[in-house]
């Protein structure tokens, strides 16, 4: 298969149009990074606050290209056995019990074979022969040690399993790493990636997204909703409303049959976008002062 045939996208405009076809509005800056990550075979590191669409972008790329989506959700304590592979110890013990008459040399060759190998997301994506989008989500939540593993996998697109040898990717996956920047990722990992910072959208762009995703919401109500969310993000809150929460609020208004953002509607539904009691109190106070 030629390099060109391996590509998911033919141009930046192709990225924009195909992502739009699956309901993801991409700015030209976002589409350019996606195109270059595909063209250069580079992982794409997306950094930004929670809820701005980082994970959604990976889903959209997979859906737009018909690729399989493989997800590694990072958390404190995730290790090689959860990220790469592990041996099915229970099955190995059963096999050894059933075949105890066999010598160790023969048993060893059998129990460390494909039959007892449990693939985890990184190995699964490396071995895949079909188009694959690998998302390594919330990389900043993983321990620093996991970055060493990622350097080998993402640098060479290969994995070494001592008992089986080195496995090289037959078809490189399209890789997206996301980070909420709760800790600094290493410079070595950043050097291997293209970088994209996603922030909260502008009012105009967010309104376009709301109208696309929740078309049943009245246009003027959508404008008022987005303006209010923008005002809330300017407050010193513990957690600013995310893009996905804006859409939840829009769907809430539709479900309630609301026709305008009255004080009563806002009070009754503010918990859809604000998830801390002190944030709701701050927002209520600020909105009351604005109305007076």
C-alpha atoms as an extended CHARMM CRD file, in Angstrom:
* protein
*
       292  EXT
         1         1  UNK       CA              0.0000000000        0.0000000000        0.0000000000  PROA      1               0.0000000000
         2         2  UNK       CA              1.4390000000        3.4110000000       -0.9520000000  PROA      2               0.0000000000
         3         3  UNK       CA              2.0200000000        6.1940000000        1.5400000000  PROA      3               0.0000000000
         4         4  UNK       CA             -0.7550000000        8.2410000000       -0.0580000000  PROA      4               0.0000000000
         5         5  UNK       CA             -3.1880000000        5.3300000000        0.2420000000  PROA      5               0.0000000000
         6         6  UNK       CA             -2.2870000000        5.0750000000        3.9140000000  PROA      6               0.0000000000
         7         7  UNK       CA             -3.3490000000        8.6610000000        4.5900000000  PROA      7               0.0000000000
         8         8  UNK       CA             -6.6610000000        9.3620000000        6.2380000000  PROA      8               0.0000000000
         9         9  UNK       CA             -7.0200000000       12.8560000000        4.7600000000  PROA      9               0.0000000000
        10        10  UNK       CA             -5.9820000000       14.4590000000        1.4590000000  PROA      10              0.0000000000
        11        11  UNK       CA             -5.9430000000       18.1250000000        2.5660000000  PROA      11              0.0000000000
        12        12  UNK       CA             -6.8600000000       20.5430000000        5.3350000000  PROA      12              0.0000000000
        13        13  UNK       CA            -10.1620000000       21.2520000000        3.6140000000  PROA      13              0.0000000000
        14        14  UNK       CA            -10.8040000000       17.5190000000        3.4540000000  PROA      14              0.0000000000
        15        15  UNK       CA            -10.3820000000       17.3740000000        7.2520000000  PROA      15              0.0000000000
        16        16  UNK       CA            -12.8100000000       20.2620000000        7.7510000000  PROA      16              0.0000000000
        17        17  UNK       CA            -15.4870000000       18.8170000000        5.4880000000  PROA      17              0.0000000000
        18        18  UNK       CA            -15.3030000000       15.2260000000        6.6850000000  PROA      18              0.0000000000
        19        19  UNK       CA            -15.3190000000       16.1940000000       10.3620000000  PROA      19              0.0000000000
        20        20  UNK       CA            -18.3060000000       18.4590000000        9.6960000000  PROA      20              0.0000000000
        21        21  UNK       CA            -20.0930000000       15.5220000000        8.0540000000  PROA      21              0.0000000000
        22        22  UNK       CA            -19.9620000000       13.6680000000       11.3830000000  PROA      22              0.0000000000
        23        23  UNK       CA            -21.0260000000       16.7190000000       13.4090000000  PROA      23              0.0000000000
        24        24  UNK       CA            -17.6530000000       18.1010000000       14.5330000000  PROA      24              0.0000000000
        25        25  UNK       CA            -16.9850000000       21.7230000000       13.6270000000  PROA      25              0.0000000000
        26        26  UNK       CA            -13.2350000000       22.1950000000       13.3620000000  PROA      26              0.0000000000
        27        27  UNK       CA            -11.4770000000       25.5180000000       13.0640000000  PROA      27              0.0000000000
        28        28  UNK       CA             -8.8200000000       25.7660000000       10.3650000000  PROA      28              0.0000000000
        29        29  UNK       CA             -6.1270000000       25.6440000000       13.0530000000  PROA      29              0.0000000000
        30        30  UNK       CA             -7.4970000000       22.3710000000       14.4200000000  PROA      30              0.0000000000
        31        31  UNK       CA             -7.9440000000       20.8790000000       10.9540000000  PROA      31              0.0000000000
        32        32  UNK       CA             -4.4010000000       21.8280000000        9.9910000000  PROA      32              0.0000000000
        33        33  UNK       CA             -2.9430000000       20.0270000000       13.0180000000  PROA      33              0.0000000000
        34        34  UNK       CA             -5.0150000000       16.9430000000       12.2690000000  PROA      34              0.0000000000
        35        35  UNK       CA             -3.9160000000       16.9450000000        8.6260000000  PROA      35              0.0000000000
        36        36  UNK       CA             -0.2390000000       17.3560000000        9.5360000000  PROA      36              0.0000000000
        37        37  UNK       CA             -0.3670000000       14.6610000000       12.2170000000  PROA      37              0.0000000000
        38        38  UNK       CA             -1.7090000000       12.2910000000        9.5760000000  PROA      38              0.0000000000
        39        39  UNK       CA              0.6910000000       13.4100000000        6.8310000000  PROA      39              0.0000000000
        40        40  UNK       CA              3.7970000000       13.3230000000        9.0390000000  PROA      40              0.0000000000
        41        41  UNK       CA              2.8800000000       10.1920000000       11.0510000000  PROA      41              0.0000000000
        42        42  UNK       CA              3.2290000000       12.2000000000       14.2550000000  PROA      42              0.0000000000
        43        43  UNK       CA              1.1580000000       11.7990000000       17.4230000000  PROA      43              0.0000000000
        44        44  UNK       CA             -0.9920000000       14.8540000000       18.1520000000  PROA      44              0.0000000000
        45        45  UNK       CA             -0.8130000000       16.1700000000       21.7190000000  PROA      45              0.0000000000
        46        46  UNK       CA             -3.9090000000       18.2190000000       22.5660000000  PROA      46              0.0000000000
        47        47  UNK       CA             -3.7560000000       20.2620000000       25.7330000000  PROA      47              0.0000000000
        48        48  UNK       CA             -6.4380000000       22.4170000000       27.2920000000  PROA      48              0.0000000000
        49        49  UNK       CA             -9.0700000000       22.5990000000       30.0200000000  PROA      49              0.0000000000
        50        50  UNK       CA            -11.5190000000       19.7560000000       30.4960000000  PROA      50              0.0000000000
        51        51  UNK       CA            -14.5770000000       19.7750000000       28.2790000000  PROA      51              0.0000000000
        52        52  UNK       CA            -13.3280000000       21.6940000000       25.2380000000  PROA      52              0.0000000000
        53        53  UNK       CA            -13.6490000000       18.7620000000       22.8300000000  PROA      53              0.0000000000
        54        54  UNK       CA            -10.2860000000       16.9880000000       22.9470000000  PROA      54              0.0000000000
        55        55  UNK       CA            -11.6820000000       13.4750000000       23.2630000000  PROA      55              0.0000000000
        56        56  UNK       CA            -14.5460000000       14.3060000000       20.9320000000  PROA      56              0.0000000000
        57        57  UNK       CA            -12.0300000000       15.2230000000       18.2250000000  PROA      57              0.0000000000
        58        58  UNK       CA            -10.5360000000       11.7220000000       18.3810000000  PROA      58              0.0000000000
        59        59  UNK       CA            -13.9900000000       10.1640000000       18.1130000000  PROA      59              0.0000000000
        60        60  UNK       CA            -14.8220000000       12.4100000000       15.1640000000  PROA      60              0.0000000000
        61        61  UNK       CA            -11.5880000000       11.5300000000       13.3120000000  PROA      61              0.0000000000
        62        62  UNK       CA            -12.3450000000        7.8260000000       13.7780000000  PROA      62              0.0000000000
        63        63  UNK       CA            -15.9380000000        8.1790000000       12.6190000000  PROA      63              0.0000000000
        64        64  UNK       CA            -15.0620000000       10.4220000000        9.6620000000  PROA      64              0.0000000000
        65        65  UNK       CA            -12.4230000000        8.0010000000        8.3670000000  PROA      65              0.0000000000
        66        66  UNK       CA            -14.1200000000        4.7170000000        9.2470000000  PROA      66              0.0000000000
        67        67  UNK       CA            -11.2080000000        3.8610000000       11.5320000000  PROA      67              0.0000000000
        68        68  UNK       CA            -11.3700000000        1.7140000000       14.6350000000  PROA      68              0.0000000000
        69        69  UNK       CA            -11.1680000000        3.7780000000       17.8340000000  PROA      69              0.0000000000
        70        70  UNK       CA             -8.9100000000        2.3730000000       20.5610000000  PROA      70              0.0000000000
        71        71  UNK       CA             -8.8100000000        4.2190000000       23.8680000000  PROA      71              0.0000000000
        72        72  UNK       CA             -6.2850000000        4.1200000000       26.6950000000  PROA      72              0.0000000000
        73        73  UNK       CA             -7.7810000000        5.9840000000       29.6560000000  PROA      73              0.0000000000
        74        74  UNK       CA             -4.9350000000        7.1400000000       31.8760000000  PROA      74              0.0000000000
        75        75  UNK       CA             -5.1280000000        7.3570000000       35.6430000000  PROA      75              0.0000000000
        76        76  UNK       CA             -2.7630000000        7.3140000000       38.5860000000  PROA      76              0.0000000000
        77        77  UNK       CA             -1.3000000000        3.8180000000       38.7690000000  PROA      77              0.0000000000
        78        78  UNK       CA             -1.9260000000        2.7450000000       35.1750000000  PROA      78              0.0000000000
        79        79  UNK       CA              0.9690000000        0.4910000000       34.2440000000  PROA      79              0.0000000000
        80        80  UNK       CA              2.3570000000       -1.5990000000       31.4210000000  PROA      80              0.0000000000
        81        81  UNK       CA             -0.0210000000       -4.4700000000       32.1150000000  PROA      81              0.0000000000
        82        82  UNK       CA             -3.0190000000       -2.1530000000       31.6400000000  PROA      82              0.0000000000
        83        83  UNK       CA             -1.5770000000       -0.1060000000       28.7990000000  PROA      83              0.0000000000
        84        84  UNK       CA              0.3820000000       -2.6280000000       26.7190000000  PROA      84              0.0000000000
        85        85  UNK       CA             -0.1760000000       -6.3140000000       27.4710000000  PROA      85              0.0000000000
        86        86  UNK       CA             -0.1940000000       -8.9370000000       30.1870000000  PROA      86              0.0000000000
        87        87  UNK       CA             -0.1830000000      -12.7050000000       30.3580000000  PROA      87              0.0000000000
        88        88  UNK       CA             -3.3490000000      -14.5670000000       31.2440000000  PROA      88              0.0000000000
        89        89  UNK       CA             -1.9910000000      -16.1180000000       34.4400000000  PROA      89              0.0000000000
        90        90  UNK       CA             -5.1880000000      -17.9580000000       35.3720000000  PROA      90              0.0000000000
        91        91  UNK       CA             -5.2700000000      -19.6830000000       31.9990000000  PROA      91              0.0000000000
        92        92  UNK       CA             -1.5620000000      -20.4690000000       32.1780000000  PROA      92              0.0000000000
        93        93  UNK       CA             -2.0610000000      -22.1860000000       35.5530000000  PROA      93              0.0000000000
        94        94  UNK       CA             -4.9630000000      -24.2120000000       34.2040000000  PROA      94              0.0000000000
        95        95  UNK       CA             -2.8750000000      -25.2930000000       31.2330000000  PROA      95              0.0000000000
        96        96  UNK       CA              0.0590000000      -26.2810000000       33.4370000000  PROA      96              0.0000000000
        97        97  UNK       CA             -2.2650000000      -28.2590000000       35.7170000000  PROA      97              0.0000000000
        98        98  UNK       CA             -3.8270000000      -30.0990000000       32.8040000000  PROA      98              0.0000000000
        99        99  UNK       CA             -0.4890000000      -30.7380000000       31.0850000000  PROA      99              0.0000000000
       100       100  UNK       CA              1.6680000000      -31.3720000000       34.1380000000  PROA      100             0.0000000000
       101       101  UNK       CA              3.2410000000      -34.4270000000       32.5530000000  PROA      101             0.0000000000
       102       102  UNK       CA              5.0440000000      -32.2030000000       30.0490000000  PROA      102             0.0000000000
       103       103  UNK       CA              8.5630000000      -30.9500000000       30.7430000000  PROA      103             0.0000000000
       104       104  UNK       CA              9.2970000000      -27.3240000000       31.6320000000  PROA      104             0.0000000000
       105       105  UNK       CA             10.9550000000      -26.4980000000       28.2960000000  PROA      105             0.0000000000
       106       106  UNK       CA              7.8880000000      -27.5490000000       26.3420000000  PROA      106             0.0000000000
       107       107  UNK       CA              5.5180000000      -25.9370000000       28.8520000000  PROA      107             0.0000000000
       108       108  UNK       CA              7.3800000000      -22.6140000000       28.7220000000  PROA      108             0.0000000000
       109       109  UNK       CA              7.1390000000      -22.4440000000       24.9430000000  PROA      109             0.0000000000
       110       110  UNK       CA              3.4150000000      -22.9630000000       25.1730000000  PROA      110             0.0000000000
       111       111  UNK       CA              2.3680000000      -20.7070000000       28.0510000000  PROA      111             0.0000000000
       112       112  UNK       CA              4.2300000000      -17.6980000000       26.6490000000  PROA      112             0.0000000000
       113       113  UNK       CA              2.5050000000      -17.8520000000       23.2860000000  PROA      113             0.0000000000
       114       114  UNK       CA             -0.2430000000      -15.8860000000       21.5600000000  PROA      114             0.0000000000
       115       115  UNK       CA             -2.8430000000      -18.1420000000       23.1580000000  PROA      115             0.0000000000
       116       116  UNK       CA             -2.1520000000      -16.6600000000       26.5850000000  PROA      116             0.0000000000
       117       117  UNK       CA             -1.4550000000      -13.0540000000       25.5750000000  PROA      117             0.0000000000
       118       118  UNK       CA             -3.9490000000      -10.3620000000       26.6320000000  PROA      118             0.0000000000
       119       119  UNK       CA             -3.7130000000       -7.3190000000       24.3840000000  PROA      119             0.0000000000
       120       120  UNK       CA             -4.1830000000       -3.8940000000       25.9330000000  PROA      120             0.0000000000
       121       121  UNK       CA             -4.8460000000       -0.6730000000       23.9680000000  PROA      121             0.0000000000
       122       122  UNK       CA             -1.2570000000        0.1390000000       22.9200000000  PROA      122             0.0000000000
       123       123  UNK       CA             -0.4740000000       -3.3490000000       21.6380000000  PROA      123             0.0000000000
       124       124  UNK       CA             -3.8960000000       -3.6890000000       20.0500000000  PROA      124             0.0000000000
       125       125  UNK       CA             -3.4010000000       -0.5150000000       18.0250000000  PROA      125             0.0000000000
       126       126  UNK       CA              0.1670000000       -1.4180000000       17.0170000000  PROA      126             0.0000000000
       127       127  UNK       CA             -0.9080000000       -4.8300000000       15.7240000000  PROA      127             0.0000000000
       128       128  UNK       CA             -3.9800000000       -3.6050000000       13.9220000000  PROA      128             0.0000000000
       129       129  UNK       CA             -3.9440000000       -3.9720000000       10.1410000000  PROA      129             0.0000000000
       130       130  UNK       CA             -6.9890000000       -1.7460000000        9.6790000000  PROA      130             0.0000000000
       131       131  UNK       CA             -7.0970000000        2.0630000000       10.0450000000  PROA      131             0.0000000000
       132       132  UNK       CA             -6.9890000000        2.8360000000       13.7530000000  PROA      132             0.0000000000
       133       133  UNK       CA             -7.2870000000        5.9670000000       15.8600000000  PROA      133             0.0000000000
       134       134  UNK       CA             -5.5550000000        5.5400000000       19.2190000000  PROA      134             0.0000000000
       135       135  UNK       CA             -6.4870000000        8.0450000000       21.9130000000  PROA      135             0.0000000000
       136       136  UNK       CA             -4.3320000000        8.1770000000       25.0300000000  PROA      136             0.0000000000
       137       137  UNK       CA             -6.7390000000       10.1540000000       27.1630000000  PROA      137             0.0000000000
       138       138  UNK       CA             -5.7660000000       12.4120000000       30.0810000000  PROA      138             0.0000000000
       139       139  UNK       CA             -2.0860000000       11.5170000000       29.7900000000  PROA      139             0.0000000000
       140       140  UNK       CA             -1.2730000000       13.9760000000       32.5770000000  PROA      140             0.0000000000
       141       141  UNK       CA             -3.1270000000       11.7710000000       35.0830000000  PROA      141             0.0000000000
       142       142  UNK       CA             -0.7370000000        8.8470000000       34.5330000000  PROA      142             0.0000000000
       143       143  UNK       CA              2.4710000000        8.5060000000       36.5130000000  PROA      143             0.0000000000
       144       144  UNK       CA              5.6520000000        9.8650000000       34.9420000000  PROA      144             0.0000000000
       145       145  UNK       CA              6.9280000000        6.2910000000       34.4850000000  PROA      145             0.0000000000
       146       146  UNK       CA              4.2900000000        5.5420000000       31.8370000000  PROA      146             0.0000000000
       147       147  UNK       CA              5.8310000000        8.2080000000       29.6030000000  PROA      147             0.0000000000
       148       148  UNK       CA              8.9080000000        6.0020000000       29.1370000000  PROA      148             0.0000000000
       149       149  UNK       CA              6.6690000000        3.3110000000       27.6980000000  PROA      149             0.0000000000
       150       150  UNK       CA              4.9530000000        5.8100000000       25.4240000000  PROA      150             0.0000000000
       151       151  UNK       CA              8.3140000000        7.0540000000       24.1280000000  PROA      151             0.0000000000
       152       152  UNK       CA              9.1600000000        3.5930000000       22.7850000000  PROA      152             0.0000000000
       153       153  UNK       CA              5.7150000000        2.8810000000       21.4070000000  PROA      153             0.0000000000
       154       154  UNK       CA              5.0990000000        6.2840000000       19.8110000000  PROA      154             0.0000000000
       155       155  UNK       CA              8.7030000000        6.9060000000       18.7430000000  PROA      155             0.0000000000
       156       156  UNK       CA              9.2160000000        3.7150000000       16.7720000000  PROA      156             0.0000000000
       157       157  UNK       CA              5.6600000000        2.3760000000       16.5890000000  PROA      157             0.0000000000
       158       158  UNK       CA              6.9220000000       -0.9200000000       17.8690000000  PROA      158             0.0000000000
       159       159  UNK       CA              6.6410000000       -3.0180000000       21.0080000000  PROA      159             0.0000000000
       160       160  UNK       CA              9.0990000000       -5.5270000000       22.4060000000  PROA      160             0.0000000000
       161       161  UNK       CA              7.7240000000       -8.5360000000       24.2520000000  PROA      161             0.0000000000
       162       162  UNK       CA             10.6760000000      -10.5480000000       25.6040000000  PROA      162             0.0000000000
       163       163  UNK       CA              9.0000000000      -13.9120000000       25.0200000000  PROA      163             0.0000000000
       164       164  UNK       CA              7.7330000000      -13.0690000000       21.5140000000  PROA      164             0.0000000000
       165       165  UNK       CA             10.2280000000      -10.5350000000       20.1420000000  PROA      165             0.0000000000
       166       166  UNK       CA              9.7100000000       -7.0850000000       18.6160000000  PROA      166             0.0000000000
       167       167  UNK       CA              6.3450000000       -6.3260000000       17.0480000000  PROA      167             0.0000000000
       168       168  UNK       CA              6.3500000000       -3.4650000000       14.5490000000  PROA      168             0.0000000000
       169       169  UNK       CA              3.2640000000       -1.6750000000       13.3690000000  PROA      169             0.0000000000
       170       170  UNK       CA              2.0580000000       -2.8680000000        9.9770000000  PROA      170             0.0000000000
       171       171  UNK       CA             -0.1000000000        0.2060000000        9.7180000000  PROA      171             0.0000000000
       172       172  UNK       CA              0.6800000000        3.1420000000       12.0120000000  PROA      172             0.0000000000
       173       173  UNK       CA             -2.3140000000        4.2640000000       14.0570000000  PROA      173             0.0000000000
       174       174  UNK       CA             -3.3960000000        7.8960000000       14.1120000000  PROA      174             0.0000000000
       175       175  UNK       CA             -2.5140000000        8.8610000000       17.6850000000  PROA      175             0.0000000000
       176       176  UNK       CA             -4.0590000000       11.5890000000       19.8170000000  PROA      176             0.0000000000
       177       177  UNK       CA             -2.8440000000       12.2810000000       23.3400000000  PROA      177             0.0000000000
       178       178  UNK       CA             -4.9330000000       14.5660000000       25.5190000000  PROA      178             0.0000000000
       179       179  UNK       CA             -3.8960000000       16.4670000000       28.6180000000  PROA      179             0.0000000000
       180       180  UNK       CA             -5.7130000000       18.8100000000       30.9800000000  PROA      180             0.0000000000
       181       181  UNK       CA             -2.2850000000       20.1430000000       32.0040000000  PROA      181             0.0000000000
       182       182  UNK       CA             -2.6410000000       19.1030000000       35.6490000000  PROA      182             0.0000000000
       183       183  UNK       CA              1.0710000000       18.2790000000       35.4660000000  PROA      183             0.0000000000
       184       184  UNK       CA              3.8100000000       19.0130000000       32.9690000000  PROA      184             0.0000000000
       185       185  UNK       CA              4.4770000000       16.2660000000       30.4500000000  PROA      185             0.0000000000
       186       186  UNK       CA              8.1350000000       15.5470000000       29.7280000000  PROA      186             0.0000000000
       187       187  UNK       CA              9.9580000000       17.4210000000       26.9910000000  PROA      187             0.0000000000
       188       188  UNK       CA             10.9530000000       14.0690000000       25.4550000000  PROA      188             0.0000000000
       189       189  UNK       CA              7.3090000000       13.1460000000       24.9670000000  PROA      189             0.0000000000
       190       190  UNK       CA              6.4240000000       16.5990000000       23.6410000000  PROA      190             0.0000000000
       191       191  UNK       CA              9.2480000000       16.4260000000       21.0680000000  PROA      191             0.0000000000
       192       192  UNK       CA              7.6640000000       13.3530000000       19.5090000000  PROA      192             0.0000000000
       193       193  UNK       CA              4.3030000000       15.0500000000       19.0550000000  PROA      193             0.0000000000
       194       194  UNK       CA              2.6590000000       17.8730000000       17.1960000000  PROA      194             0.0000000000
       195       195  UNK       CA              1.0190000000       20.2460000000       19.6540000000  PROA      195             0.0000000000
       196       196  UNK       CA             -2.4490000000       21.7540000000       19.7110000000  PROA      196             0.0000000000
       197       197  UNK       CA             -3.8940000000       23.9090000000       22.4550000000  PROA      197             0.0000000000
       198       198  UNK       CA             -7.6750000000       23.8790000000       22.6740000000  PROA      198             0.0000000000
       199       199  UNK       CA             -9.3510000000       26.5200000000       24.7770000000  PROA      199             0.0000000000
       200       200  UNK       CA            -12.9700000000       27.4260000000       25.3550000000  PROA      200             0.0000000000
       201       201  UNK       CA            -14.5340000000       28.4950000000       22.0580000000  PROA      201             0.0000000000
       202       202  UNK       CA            -15.5360000000       32.0170000000       21.1140000000  PROA      202             0.0000000000
       203       203  UNK       CA            -19.2100000000       32.9290000000       21.4850000000  PROA      203             0.0000000000
       204       204  UNK       CA            -19.6980000000       32.8240000000       17.7370000000  PROA      204             0.0000000000
       205       205  UNK       CA            -18.1300000000       29.3980000000       17.3530000000  PROA      205             0.0000000000
       206       206  UNK       CA            -19.9170000000       27.9320000000       20.3820000000  PROA      206             0.0000000000
       207       207  UNK       CA            -23.2430000000       29.2000000000       19.0800000000  PROA      207             0.0000000000
       208       208  UNK       CA            -22.5790000000       27.4470000000       15.7540000000  PROA      208             0.0000000000
       209       209  UNK       CA            -21.9230000000       24.2250000000       17.6480000000  PROA      209             0.0000000000
       210       210  UNK       CA            -25.0910000000       24.5870000000       19.7310000000  PROA      210             0.0000000000
       211       211  UNK       CA            -27.1980000000       25.2290000000       16.6420000000  PROA      211             0.0000000000
       212       212  UNK       CA            -25.6600000000       22.1900000000       14.9220000000  PROA      212             0.0000000000
       213       213  UNK       CA            -25.9720000000       19.8050000000       17.8610000000  PROA      213             0.0000000000
       214       214  UNK       CA            -29.2970000000       21.0440000000       19.2610000000  PROA      214             0.0000000000
       215       215  UNK       CA            -31.1660000000       22.3260000000       16.1920000000  PROA      215             0.0000000000
       216       216  UNK       CA            -34.5240000000       22.2260000000       17.9850000000  PROA      216             0.0000000000
       217       217  UNK       CA            -33.4210000000       25.0460000000       20.3220000000  PROA      217             0.0000000000
       218       218  UNK       CA            -34.7330000000       28.4690000000       19.3080000000  PROA      218             0.0000000000
       219       219  UNK       CA            -32.0390000000       30.6340000000       17.7100000000  PROA      219             0.0000000000
       220       220  UNK       CA            -32.4330000000       33.5960000000       20.0600000000  PROA      220             0.0000000000
       221       221  UNK       CA            -32.4600000000       31.2930000000       23.0580000000  PROA      221             0.0000000000
       222       222  UNK       CA            -29.2570000000       29.6550000000       21.8000000000  PROA      222             0.0000000000
       223       223  UNK       CA            -27.5980000000       33.0860000000       21.5730000000  PROA      223             0.0000000000
       224       224  UNK       CA            -28.7100000000       33.9980000000       25.0960000000  PROA      224             0.0000000000
       225       225  UNK       CA            -27.5400000000       30.6560000000       26.4520000000  PROA      225             0.0000000000
       226       226  UNK       CA            -24.0740000000       30.9410000000       24.9190000000  PROA      226             0.0000000000
       227       227  UNK       CA            -23.6770000000       34.5270000000       26.1230000000  PROA      227             0.0000000000
       228       228  UNK       CA            -24.5880000000       33.4550000000       29.6490000000  PROA      228             0.0000000000
       229       229  UNK       CA            -22.1010000000       30.5630000000       29.5660000000  PROA      229             0.0000000000
       230       230  UNK       CA            -19.4220000000       32.9860000000       28.3900000000  PROA      230             0.0000000000
       231       231  UNK       CA            -20.2090000000       35.2710000000       31.3380000000  PROA      231             0.0000000000
       232       232  UNK       CA            -20.0210000000       32.3450000000       33.7480000000  PROA      232             0.0000000000
       233       233  UNK       CA            -16.5750000000       31.3990000000       32.4440000000  PROA      233             0.0000000000
       234       234  UNK       CA            -15.3540000000       34.8810000000       33.3030000000  PROA      234             0.0000000000
       235       235  UNK       CA            -16.1760000000       34.3010000000       36.9910000000  PROA      235             0.0000000000
       236       236  UNK       CA            -13.5450000000       32.8420000000       39.3790000000  PROA      236             0.0000000000
       237       237  UNK       CA            -15.2330000000       29.4290000000       39.5550000000  PROA      237             0.0000000000
       238       238  UNK       CA            -13.7510000000       26.1600000000       40.7460000000  PROA      238             0.0000000000
       239       239  UNK       CA            -14.7960000000       24.6330000000       37.4210000000  PROA      239             0.0000000000
       240       240  UNK       CA            -15.8640000000       26.6350000000       34.4070000000  PROA      240             0.0000000000
       241       241  UNK       CA            -18.6780000000       25.2150000000       32.2350000000  PROA      241             0.0000000000
       242       242  UNK       CA            -17.3910000000       22.9080000000       29.5230000000  PROA      242             0.0000000000
       243       243  UNK       CA            -18.5220000000       22.7650000000       25.9180000000  PROA      243             0.0000000000
       244       244  UNK       CA            -20.3320000000       19.4890000000       26.5610000000  PROA      244             0.0000000000
       245       245  UNK       CA            -22.1290000000       21.0970000000       29.5270000000  PROA      245             0.0000000000
       246       246  UNK       CA            -23.2610000000       23.9620000000       27.3150000000  PROA      246             0.0000000000
       247       247  UNK       CA            -24.8610000000       21.3730000000       25.0430000000  PROA      247             0.0000000000
       248       248  UNK       CA            -26.4220000000       19.6490000000       28.0680000000  PROA      248             0.0000000000
       249       249  UNK       CA            -27.9110000000       22.9850000000       29.1110000000  PROA      249             0.0000000000
       250       250  UNK       CA            -29.2820000000       23.5480000000       25.6210000000  PROA      250             0.0000000000
       251       251  UNK       CA            -30.9360000000       20.1220000000       25.6270000000  PROA      251             0.0000000000
       252       252  UNK       CA            -32.2750000000       20.8310000000       29.1230000000  PROA      252             0.0000000000
       253       253  UNK       CA            -33.9800000000       24.0060000000       27.9030000000  PROA      253             0.0000000000
       254       254  UNK       CA            -35.5520000000       22.0610000000       25.0470000000  PROA      254             0.0000000000
       255       255  UNK       CA            -36.7430000000       19.3280000000       27.4250000000  PROA      255             0.0000000000
       256       256  UNK       CA            -38.2820000000       21.9190000000       29.7380000000  PROA      256             0.0000000000
       257       257  UNK       CA            -39.9410000000       23.7800000000       26.9030000000  PROA      257             0.0000000000
       258       258  UNK       CA            -38.2030000000       27.0300000000       27.8830000000  PROA      258             0.0000000000
       259       259  UNK       CA            -38.6160000000       29.9630000000       25.5180000000  PROA      259             0.0000000000
       260       260  UNK       CA            -36.3170000000       32.4970000000       27.2060000000  PROA      260             0.0000000000
       261       261  UNK       CA            -33.5710000000       32.6390000000       29.8280000000  PROA      261             0.0000000000
       262       262  UNK       CA            -35.5930000000       34.0140000000       32.7140000000  PROA      262             0.0000000000
       263       263  UNK       CA            -34.2140000000       34.2080000000       36.2260000000  PROA      263             0.0000000000
       264       264  UNK       CA            -36.3900000000       31.2780000000       37.2210000000  PROA      264             0.0000000000
       265       265  UNK       CA            -35.1950000000       29.0820000000       34.3580000000  PROA      265             0.0000000000
       266       266  UNK       CA            -31.5690000000       29.9000000000       35.1230000000  PROA      266             0.0000000000
       267       267  UNK       CA            -31.9640000000       29.1480000000       38.8360000000  PROA      267             0.0000000000
       268       268  UNK       CA            -33.7160000000       25.8490000000       38.1790000000  PROA      268             0.0000000000
       269       269  UNK       CA            -31.1660000000       24.6330000000       35.6360000000  PROA      269             0.0000000000
       270       270  UNK       CA            -27.8550000000       26.1330000000       36.7450000000  PROA      270             0.0000000000
       271       271  UNK       CA            -26.8090000000       22.7680000000       38.1700000000  PROA      271             0.0000000000
       272       272  UNK       CA            -26.5620000000       21.4220000000       34.6340000000  PROA      272             0.0000000000
       273       273  UNK       CA            -23.4190000000       23.4680000000       34.0200000000  PROA      273             0.0000000000
       274       274  UNK       CA            -22.0720000000       24.1950000000       37.5040000000  PROA      274             0.0000000000
       275       275  UNK       CA            -21.2510000000       21.2120000000       39.7100000000  PROA      275             0.0000000000
       276       276  UNK       CA            -20.0410000000       22.8500000000       42.9430000000  PROA      276             0.0000000000
       277       277  UNK       CA            -22.3120000000       24.5550000000       45.4780000000  PROA      277             0.0000000000
       278       278  UNK       CA            -19.9680000000       27.5210000000       45.9630000000  PROA      278             0.0000000000
       279       279  UNK       CA            -19.7840000000       28.0030000000       42.1730000000  PROA      279             0.0000000000
       280       280  UNK       CA            -23.5950000000       28.1410000000       42.0000000000  PROA      280             0.0000000000
       281       281  UNK       CA            -23.6510000000       30.6910000000       44.8350000000  PROA      281             0.0000000000
       282       282  UNK       CA            -21.0420000000       32.8690000000       43.0990000000  PROA      282             0.0000000000
       283       283  UNK       CA            -22.9070000000       32.6900000000       39.8020000000  PROA      283             0.0000000000
       284       284  UNK       CA            -26.2790000000       33.4540000000       41.4130000000  PROA      284             0.0000000000
       285       285  UNK       CA            -24.8290000000       36.4970000000       43.1910000000  PROA      285             0.0000000000
       286       286  UNK       CA            -23.1720000000       37.7700000000       40.0070000000  PROA      286             0.0000000000
       287       287  UNK       CA            -26.3120000000       37.2940000000       37.9070000000  PROA      287             0.0000000000
       288       288  UNK       CA            -28.4410000000       39.0430000000       40.5520000000  PROA      288             0.0000000000
       289       289  UNK       CA            -26.0780000000       42.0340000000       40.5350000000  PROA      289             0.0000000000
       290       290  UNK       CA            -26.2020000000       42.1810000000       36.7370000000  PROA      290             0.0000000000
       291       291  UNK       CA            -30.0120000000       42.1280000000       36.7620000000  PROA      291             0.0000000000
       292       292  UNK       CA            -30.3290000000       44.8980000000       39.3860000000  PROA      292             0.0000000000
